[in-house]
Amino acid sequence: MTVQPIQPTLTLMATTFNRDQLQVQLDVLKERKAPQIALAGRSNVGKSSLVNALARRRQLAKISATPGKTRSINFYWVEPDGFALVDLPGYGYARCSHEERRHWAKLIEYYLTDRSELGALALLLDCRIPPQALDRDLADFASGQGIPLLPVLTKIDKCSQTERAKRQQEWSRLLGGISPLAVSSKEMRGIDALWAAIRSHAAAD
Ligand SMILES: Nc1nc2c(ncn2[C@@H]2O[C@H](COP(=O)(O)OP(=O)(O)O)[C@@H](O)[C@H]2O)c(=O)[nH]1
Ligand SMILES: [Mg+2]
């Protein structure tokens, strides 16, 4: 007999655009004593697609034809575990104003600072792109805050085995030996393994 992995359900709790709205949700979660797992990555890394893949729902998170267009911090409630998945805005989108980039960078930084209820930061990394400074900066910042990292290579259907192994090695070296999980939202590969990792980080908190 094989044991089927549980499929958790994701419900959108709130969409927030600024520090005040963010703080309201953080207070709600604090009240519930609920841990959080954050998702972050460069704009277009496949974050919305991954939220949908995790939820096994095609349209929970909007997949952008125009990357970087609508940005927000989205809170999803995970049952039966009882924790929040926090979808941070994509960063590094060149075609938006300096001011706007600064606003979101500041908000991400605020969210990641002194966030003891954060069980892990899932850092999404495109399988086709060699390690970039922005991703490393975020990883360093999170590590400096004592936040466990859960690196995730996305879009592995677009990479050869060789390229994927190379990326995993590069990231593992940069992240002090943590090798990224590999996923494809398009082909639903690695999604159960990612759920298992997310849930164990949430539970360990
Ligand atoms: N081939 C492939 N394409 C993907 C995958 N995940 C996302 N994409 C595509 O990458 C683009 C950006 O995806 P999206 O989820 O909106 O990225 P976000 O900006 O990080 O939220 C879209 O065209 C998606 O269809 C994947 O696993 N495989
Ligand atoms: Mg998106």
Short mmCIF file of C-alpha atoms and ligand atoms in Angstrom, two decimals:
data_model
loop_
_atom_site.label_atom_id
_atom_site.label_comp_id
_atom_site.label_asym_id
_atom_site.label_seq_id
_atom_site.Cartn_x
_atom_site.Cartn_y
_atom_site.Cartn_z
CA MET A 1 0.00 0.00 0.00
CA THR A 2 1.35 3.43 -0.86
CA VAL A 3 0.56 6.40 1.31
CA GLN A 4 -0.72 9.33 -0.71
CA PRO A 5 0.82 12.65 0.23
CA ILE A 6 -1.77 15.08 1.59
CA GLN A 7 -2.72 17.89 -0.75
CA PRO A 8 -2.93 20.98 1.46
CA THR A 9 -5.43 23.67 0.49
CA LEU A 10 -4.46 27.30 -0.03
CA THR A 11 -6.89 30.13 0.59
CA LEU A 12 -6.07 33.74 -0.19
CA MET A 13 -6.30 35.63 3.12
CA ALA A 14 -5.21 39.09 2.03
CA THR A 15 -3.40 41.15 -0.56
CA THR A 16 -1.32 43.98 0.86
CA PHE A 17 0.42 46.90 -0.80
CA ASN A 18 2.03 48.87 2.01
CA ARG A 19 3.46 48.59 5.48
CA ASP A 20 0.21 49.32 7.32
CA GLN A 21 -1.76 46.68 5.43
CA LEU A 22 1.11 44.24 5.87
CA GLN A 23 1.22 44.85 9.59
CA VAL A 24 -2.52 44.15 9.95
CA GLN A 25 -1.99 40.65 8.51
CA LEU A 26 1.12 40.04 10.59
CA ASP A 27 -0.93 40.89 13.68
CA VAL A 28 -3.71 38.50 12.61
CA LEU A 29 -1.14 35.72 12.21
CA LYS A 30 0.51 36.55 15.50
CA GLU A 31 -2.88 36.26 17.18
CA ARG A 32 -3.29 32.79 15.63
CA LYS A 33 0.28 31.90 16.62
CA ALA A 34 0.71 30.84 13.02
CA PRO A 35 4.12 30.31 11.46
CA GLN A 36 4.89 31.73 8.04
CA ILE A 37 6.82 30.56 5.00
CA ALA A 38 7.75 33.24 2.49
CA LEU A 39 8.19 32.90 -1.26
CA ALA A 40 10.47 35.30 -3.09
CA GLY A 41 12.21 35.59 -6.41
CA ARG A 42 12.97 37.81 -9.33
CA SER A 43 10.09 39.00 -11.41
CA ASN A 44 9.21 36.30 -14.00
CA VAL A 45 10.93 33.49 -12.07
CA GLY A 46 7.63 31.56 -12.07
CA LYS A 47 6.40 32.40 -8.58
CA SER A 48 2.71 32.80 -9.44
CA SER A 49 2.80 29.61 -11.47
CA LEU A 50 4.35 27.84 -8.51
CA VAL A 51 1.64 29.09 -6.11
CA ASN A 52 -0.94 27.69 -8.52
CA ALA A 53 0.97 24.41 -8.82
CA LEU A 54 1.18 24.10 -5.04
CA ALA A 55 -2.55 24.78 -4.79
CA ARG A 56 -3.29 22.60 -7.81
CA ARG A 57 -5.51 25.42 -8.97
CA ARG A 58 -4.84 27.14 -12.21
CA GLN A 59 -5.97 30.63 -11.33
CA LEU A 60 -5.31 31.24 -7.67
CA ALA A 61 -2.35 33.51 -8.39
CA LYS A 62 -2.29 35.61 -11.53
CA ILE A 63 0.33 34.64 -14.06
CA SER A 64 1.59 37.79 -15.62
CA ALA A 65 1.88 38.38 -19.32
CA THR A 66 3.47 41.70 -18.36
CA PRO A 67 5.97 40.86 -15.63
CA GLY A 68 6.29 43.16 -12.68
CA LYS A 69 3.02 44.89 -13.39
CA THR A 70 0.89 44.19 -10.37
CA ARG A 71 2.83 43.80 -7.20
CA SER A 72 1.70 43.05 -3.70
CA ILE A 73 2.39 40.83 -0.74
CA ASN A 74 -0.19 38.05 -0.76
CA PHE A 75 -1.05 35.91 2.24
CA TYR A 76 -2.33 32.37 1.69
CA TRP A 77 -3.62 30.26 4.52
CA VAL A 78 -2.61 26.59 4.41
CA GLU A 79 -4.89 23.86 5.75
CA PRO A 80 -4.78 21.42 7.44
CA ASP A 81 -1.37 22.56 8.72
CA GLY A 82 -2.39 26.05 9.85
CA PHE A 83 0.36 28.30 8.58
CA ALA A 84 0.64 31.14 6.08
CA LEU A 85 2.43 31.16 2.76
CA VAL A 86 3.52 34.71 2.12
CA ASP A 87 4.06 35.58 -1.52
CA LEU A 88 6.50 38.50 -1.70
CA PRO A 89 6.62 40.83 -4.71
CA GLY A 90 9.00 39.91 -7.51
CA TYR A 91 12.15 41.99 -7.57
CA GLY A 92 14.62 43.05 -10.22
CA TYR A 93 12.15 44.10 -12.85
CA ALA A 94 14.08 46.66 -14.87
CA ARG A 95 11.16 48.44 -16.43
CA CYS A 96 9.73 50.04 -13.34
CA SER A 97 10.66 53.29 -11.71
CA HIS A 98 13.47 53.64 -9.22
CA GLU A 99 10.95 54.83 -6.67
CA GLU A 100 8.69 51.84 -7.14
CA ARG A 101 11.58 49.39 -6.90
CA ARG A 102 12.68 51.10 -3.73
CA HIS A 103 9.20 50.89 -2.21
CA TRP A 104 9.03 47.11 -2.72
CA ALA A 105 12.63 46.51 -1.67
CA LYS A 106 11.95 48.40 1.56
CA LEU A 107 8.76 46.46 2.18
CA ILE A 108 10.50 43.11 1.62
CA GLU A 109 13.28 44.20 3.94
CA TYR A 110 10.77 45.29 6.58
CA TYR A 111 8.98 41.97 6.29
CA LEU A 112 12.19 39.95 6.65
CA THR A 113 13.57 41.88 9.61
CA ASP A 114 13.13 40.40 13.12
CA ARG A 115 10.56 37.96 11.75
CA SER A 116 10.94 35.08 14.21
CA GLU A 117 7.62 33.59 13.08
CA LEU A 118 9.15 32.99 9.64
CA GLY A 119 10.01 29.29 9.28
CA ALA A 120 11.82 29.69 5.97
CA LEU A 121 12.31 31.86 2.94
CA ALA A 122 11.74 29.84 -0.22
CA LEU A 123 14.02 31.55 -2.70
CA LEU A 124 12.96 30.89 -6.28
CA LEU A 125 15.77 30.72 -8.81
CA ASP A 126 15.40 30.30 -12.56
CA CYS A 127 17.13 27.13 -13.70
CA ARG A 128 18.34 28.83 -16.87
CA ILE A 129 19.99 31.83 -15.25
CA PRO A 130 23.38 31.74 -13.47
CA PRO A 131 23.39 33.15 -9.91
CA GLN A 132 22.65 36.88 -9.90
CA ALA A 133 23.65 39.55 -7.41
CA LEU A 134 20.06 40.41 -6.43
CA ASP A 135 19.29 36.81 -5.49
CA ARG A 136 22.52 36.50 -3.54
CA ASP A 137 21.84 39.78 -1.75
CA LEU A 138 18.41 38.57 -0.66
CA ALA A 139 19.84 35.21 0.44
CA ASP A 140 22.54 36.99 2.45
CA PHE A 141 20.05 39.36 4.01
CA ALA A 142 17.74 36.51 5.07
CA SER A 143 20.63 34.46 6.45
CA GLY A 144 21.81 37.51 8.36
CA GLN A 145 18.35 37.62 9.94
CA GLY A 146 18.64 33.97 10.92
CA ILE A 147 15.94 32.91 8.44
CA PRO A 148 16.40 29.37 7.08
CA LEU A 149 16.66 29.30 3.28
CA LEU A 150 14.78 26.91 1.05
CA PRO A 151 16.22 27.44 -2.43
CA VAL A 152 14.03 26.26 -5.32
CA LEU A 153 15.10 25.96 -8.96
CA THR A 154 12.14 26.75 -11.20
CA LYS A 155 11.24 25.85 -14.81
CA ILE A 156 13.40 22.72 -14.86
CA ASP A 157 11.45 21.55 -17.93
CA LYS A 158 13.38 24.24 -19.79
CA CYS A 159 16.82 23.03 -18.67
CA SER A 160 18.98 20.07 -19.58
CA GLN A 161 20.04 17.69 -16.82
CA THR A 162 23.55 19.09 -17.13
CA GLU A 163 22.47 22.68 -16.78
CA ARG A 164 20.29 21.85 -13.81
CA ALA A 165 23.09 19.97 -12.04
CA LYS A 166 25.41 22.91 -12.69
CA ARG A 167 22.91 25.38 -11.19
CA GLN A 168 22.41 23.16 -8.16
CA GLN A 169 26.16 23.02 -7.61
CA GLU A 170 26.62 26.77 -8.04
CA TRP A 171 23.83 27.59 -5.60
CA SER A 172 24.84 24.96 -3.12
CA ARG A 173 28.34 26.48 -3.04
CA LEU A 174 26.95 30.00 -2.58
CA LEU A 175 24.42 29.00 0.08
CA GLY A 176 26.78 27.08 2.30
CA GLY A 177 25.84 23.61 1.11
CA ILE A 178 22.06 23.86 0.75
CA SER A 179 21.19 22.33 -2.60
CA PRO A 180 18.05 23.72 -4.28
CA LEU A 181 14.97 21.59 -4.83
CA ALA A 182 14.08 21.38 -8.50
CA VAL A 183 10.54 22.04 -9.74
CA SER A 184 8.50 22.52 -12.87
CA SER A 185 5.06 24.03 -12.41
CA LYS A 186 4.32 23.33 -16.02
CA GLU A 187 4.96 19.60 -15.67
CA MET A 188 4.08 19.39 -11.95
CA ARG A 189 7.52 18.01 -11.14
CA GLY A 190 8.96 18.35 -7.65
CA ILE A 191 5.76 19.86 -6.25
CA ASP A 192 5.13 17.18 -3.62
CA ALA A 193 8.76 17.35 -2.50
CA LEU A 194 8.46 21.12 -2.21
CA TRP A 195 5.27 20.80 -0.15
CA ALA A 196 7.05 18.36 2.15
CA ALA A 197 9.95 20.78 2.62
CA ILE A 198 7.64 23.76 3.19
CA ARG A 199 5.52 21.90 5.71
CA SER A 200 8.49 20.62 7.64
CA HIS A 201 9.96 24.14 7.84
CA ALA A 202 6.59 25.46 9.03
CA ALA A 203 6.34 22.72 11.64
CA ALA A 204 9.92 23.15 12.83
CA ASP A 205 9.30 26.78 13.67
N1 LIG B 1 8.23 26.17 -19.18
C1 LIG B 1 7.84 26.67 -18.02
N2 LIG B 1 7.38 27.95 -17.96
C2 LIG B 1 6.99 28.44 -16.76
C3 LIG B 1 7.05 27.66 -15.57
N3 LIG B 1 6.62 28.43 -14.55
C4 LIG B 1 6.31 29.63 -15.07
N4 LIG B 1 6.53 29.65 -16.40
C5 LIG B 1 6.30 30.78 -17.33
O1 LIG B 1 7.13 31.88 -16.93
C6 LIG B 1 6.43 33.12 -17.08
C7 LIG B 1 6.37 33.86 -15.74
O2 LIG B 1 5.59 33.11 -14.86
P1 LIG B 1 4.90 33.74 -13.56
O3 LIG B 1 4.38 32.58 -12.78
O4 LIG B 1 3.94 34.81 -13.93
O5 LIG B 1 6.18 34.38 -12.87
P2 LIG B 1 6.27 35.44 -11.66
O6 LIG B 1 6.49 36.78 -12.31
O7 LIG B 1 7.47 35.01 -10.90
O8 LIG B 1 5.01 35.35 -10.86
C8 LIG B 1 5.06 32.78 -17.63
O9 LIG B 1 5.11 32.90 -19.03
C9 LIG B 1 4.88 31.31 -17.22
O10 LIG B 1 4.02 30.61 -18.09
C10 LIG B 1 7.52 26.29 -15.68
O11 LIG B 1 7.61 25.51 -14.71
N5 LIG B 1 7.89 25.88 -16.92
MG MG B 2 3.68 36.79 -10.32
#
